[in-house]
């Protein structure tokens, strides 16, 4: 997205309409722990996820994007066969317990959210805040596209074995496991 796209209203929307739409998305998004997969059109779901990941990357970052400092968030997406492989590998490693197998089975996608600490406290809190904003952007973008989510913070999903299976660099810190799909449960 261009800088210009961020400062102008979408075509056909007044400022008041735009504010109402943004406020409605923020207020209406809720956690859904029981999901029904990608829905009837998996290609539409995957397209919505890709668009949402791009929009999530517009999160505020404490340094100019032209600087040689990488954005601190990492969002790894697993859908379709990739999600099934991850679920099977986590199960084989005896990582999944309690409700986690059902959560994986119901999801249309898993996005593993991590952030990259520098080891400098004065910067790390800024990086964590920016990464959290990227996650919120992703949750809202998927909600606006008609899909539900569950931000899971089960500690086992941030452990070294899980990170290895998901391809997470050991230097990254766990922020959460984000599950997306069509809602089957009431809002929680």
Coordinates of C-alpha atoms in Angstrom, one line a residue:
X1 CA 0.0 0.0 0.0
X2 CA 1.3 3.4 -0.8
X3 CA 1.5 6.3 1.6
X4 CA -1.1 8.1 -0.5
X5 CA -3.5 5.1 -0.1
X6 CA -3.2 5.4 3.7
X7 CA -4.1 9.1 3.9
X8 CA -7.0 9.2 1.5
X9 CA -10.5 7.9 2.1
X10 CA -11.6 4.9 0.1
X11 CA -13.5 5.9 -3.0
X12 CA -17.2 6.7 -2.4
X13 CA -16.9 6.9 1.4
X14 CA -17.4 10.1 3.4
X15 CA -15.3 10.6 6.5
X16 CA -18.3 9.8 8.7
X17 CA -18.9 6.5 6.8
X18 CA -15.3 5.6 7.0
X19 CA -15.2 6.3 10.8
X20 CA -18.4 4.2 11.3
X21 CA -16.9 1.3 9.3
X22 CA -13.6 1.3 11.2
X23 CA -15.3 1.7 14.6
X24 CA -17.8 -1.1 13.7
X25 CA -14.9 -3.5 12.8
X26 CA -13.1 -2.7 16.0
X27 CA -16.2 -3.1 18.2
X28 CA -17.6 -6.1 16.5
X29 CA -14.5 -8.4 16.3
X30 CA -14.7 -11.1 18.8
X31 CA -12.9 -14.3 19.6
X32 CA -14.3 -17.5 18.1
X33 CA -12.6 -20.6 19.5
X34 CA -14.7 -23.0 17.4
X35 CA -14.0 -22.5 13.7
X36 CA -15.3 -24.3 10.6
X37 CA -12.3 -24.3 8.3
X38 CA -11.8 -22.0 5.3
X39 CA -15.5 -22.0 4.4
X40 CA -17.2 -23.0 1.1
X41 CA -14.6 -21.2 -1.2
X42 CA -11.1 -22.0 0.1
X43 CA -9.5 -19.8 -2.6
X44 CA -11.5 -16.8 -1.4
X45 CA -10.4 -17.5 2.1
X46 CA -6.7 -17.8 1.1
X47 CA -7.0 -14.6 -0.9
X48 CA -8.5 -12.8 2.1
X49 CA -5.7 -14.0 4.3
X50 CA -3.0 -12.8 1.8
X51 CA -4.6 -9.4 1.6
X52 CA -5.0 -9.2 5.3
X53 CA -1.3 -10.1 5.9
X54 CA -0.3 -7.3 3.6
X55 CA -2.5 -4.8 5.4
X56 CA -1.2 -6.1 8.8
X57 CA 2.2 -5.0 7.7
X58 CA 1.1 -1.4 7.8
X59 CA 1.4 -1.4 11.6
X60 CA 3.2 1.5 13.1
X61 CA 6.9 1.0 13.4
X62 CA 9.2 3.1 15.4
X63 CA 11.8 3.7 12.7
X64 CA 11.6 4.9 9.1
X65 CA 11.0 2.0 6.8
X66 CA 13.8 3.2 4.7
X67 CA 16.3 2.5 7.5
X68 CA 18.1 -0.8 7.6
X69 CA 16.2 -1.9 10.6
X70 CA 13.8 -4.8 9.8
X71 CA 10.2 -4.6 10.9
X72 CA 10.1 -6.6 14.1
X73 CA 7.0 -8.8 13.5
X74 CA 7.0 -12.1 11.7
X75 CA 3.8 -13.7 10.5
X76 CA 4.0 -17.2 9.2
X77 CA 0.9 -18.5 7.6
X78 CA -0.1 -22.1 7.2
X79 CA -3.2 -23.1 5.1
X80 CA -4.5 -26.2 3.4
X81 CA -2.0 -29.0 3.1
X82 CA 0.6 -26.9 5.0
X83 CA -1.7 -26.6 8.0
X84 CA -2.5 -30.3 8.0
X85 CA 1.3 -31.1 7.9
X86 CA 1.9 -28.7 10.8
X87 CA -0.9 -30.2 12.8
X88 CA 0.4 -33.8 12.1
X89 CA 4.0 -32.8 13.1
X90 CA 2.9 -31.1 16.3
X91 CA 0.7 -34.1 17.1
X92 CA 3.7 -36.5 16.5
X93 CA 5.9 -34.3 18.7
X94 CA 3.2 -34.6 21.4
X95 CA 2.8 -30.9 21.6
X96 CA -1.0 -30.8 21.2
X97 CA -3.1 -31.4 24.3
X98 CA -6.6 -30.7 25.7
X99 CA -8.5 -28.5 23.2
X100 CA -5.6 -27.8 20.8
X101 CA -6.3 -30.7 18.4
X102 CA -9.9 -29.5 17.9
X103 CA -8.7 -25.9 17.4
X104 CA -6.2 -27.0 14.7
X105 CA -8.8 -29.2 13.1
X106 CA -11.4 -26.4 12.9
X107 CA -9.0 -23.8 11.6
X108 CA -8.8 -22.7 8.0
X109 CA -5.4 -21.1 8.7
X110 CA -2.8 -20.8 11.4
X111 CA -0.6 -17.6 11.5
X112 CA 2.3 -18.0 13.9
X113 CA 3.1 -14.5 15.2
X114 CA 6.5 -13.7 16.6
X115 CA 8.6 -10.7 17.1
X116 CA 12.3 -10.1 16.8
X117 CA 14.0 -8.7 20.0
X118 CA 17.3 -6.9 19.7
X119 CA 18.3 -7.4 23.2
X120 CA 18.1 -3.7 23.9
X121 CA 15.3 -3.0 26.4
X122 CA 14.8 0.6 25.1
X123 CA 14.0 -0.8 21.7
X124 CA 12.5 -4.2 22.5
X125 CA 9.4 -2.7 24.1
X126 CA 8.8 -0.7 20.9
X127 CA 9.3 -3.8 18.8
X128 CA 6.8 -5.8 20.9
X129 CA 4.3 -2.9 20.7
X130 CA 4.7 -2.7 16.9
X131 CA 4.3 -6.5 16.5
X132 CA 1.2 -6.5 18.6
X133 CA -0.3 -3.7 16.5
X134 CA 0.5 -5.9 13.4
X135 CA -1.4 -8.7 15.0
X136 CA -4.4 -6.5 15.8
X137 CA -4.4 -5.2 12.2
X138 CA -4.5 -8.8 10.9
X139 CA -7.4 -9.8 13.2
X140 CA -9.4 -6.7 12.1
X141 CA -8.6 -7.2 8.4
X142 CA -9.8 -10.8 8.5
X143 CA -12.9 -9.7 10.5
X144 CA -13.7 -7.0 7.9
X145 CA -13.4 -9.7 5.2
X146 CA -16.0 -11.9 7.0
X147 CA -13.7 -14.4 8.8
X148 CA -13.4 -15.1 12.5
X149 CA -10.3 -15.6 14.6
X150 CA -8.9 -16.9 17.8
X151 CA -5.6 -15.5 19.2
X152 CA -4.3 -18.4 21.2
X153 CA -1.4 -17.9 23.6
X154 CA -1.0 -21.4 24.9
X155 CA 2.6 -21.6 26.1
X156 CA 3.3 -24.9 24.4
X157 CA 2.8 -23.2 21.0
X158 CA 5.7 -20.9 21.8
X159 CA 8.1 -23.7 22.9
X160 CA 11.3 -24.5 21.0
X161 CA 9.9 -27.8 19.5
X162 CA 6.8 -25.9 18.1
X163 CA 9.1 -23.2 16.8
X164 CA 11.3 -25.7 15.0
X165 CA 8.2 -27.4 13.4
X166 CA 6.9 -24.0 12.2
X167 CA 10.2 -22.7 11.0
X168 CA 10.6 -20.0 13.5
X169 CA 14.1 -18.7 14.1
X170 CA 15.4 -19.2 17.6
X171 CA 16.1 -15.5 17.9
X172 CA 12.4 -14.7 17.6
X173 CA 10.0 -14.4 20.6
X174 CA 6.5 -15.9 20.6
X175 CA 3.6 -13.5 20.4
X176 CA 0.7 -15.9 19.7
X177 CA -0.9 -18.5 17.4
X178 CA -3.7 -16.9 15.4
X179 CA -6.4 -19.2 14.0
X180 CA -8.7 -18.1 11.3
X181 CA -11.8 -19.5 9.6
X182 CA -15.6 -19.3 9.5
X183 CA -17.2 -19.1 12.9
X184 CA -19.2 -22.1 14.2
X185 CA -19.4 -20.9 17.8
X186 CA -21.1 -18.0 19.4
X187 CA -18.9 -15.0 20.1
X188 CA -16.7 -15.6 23.2

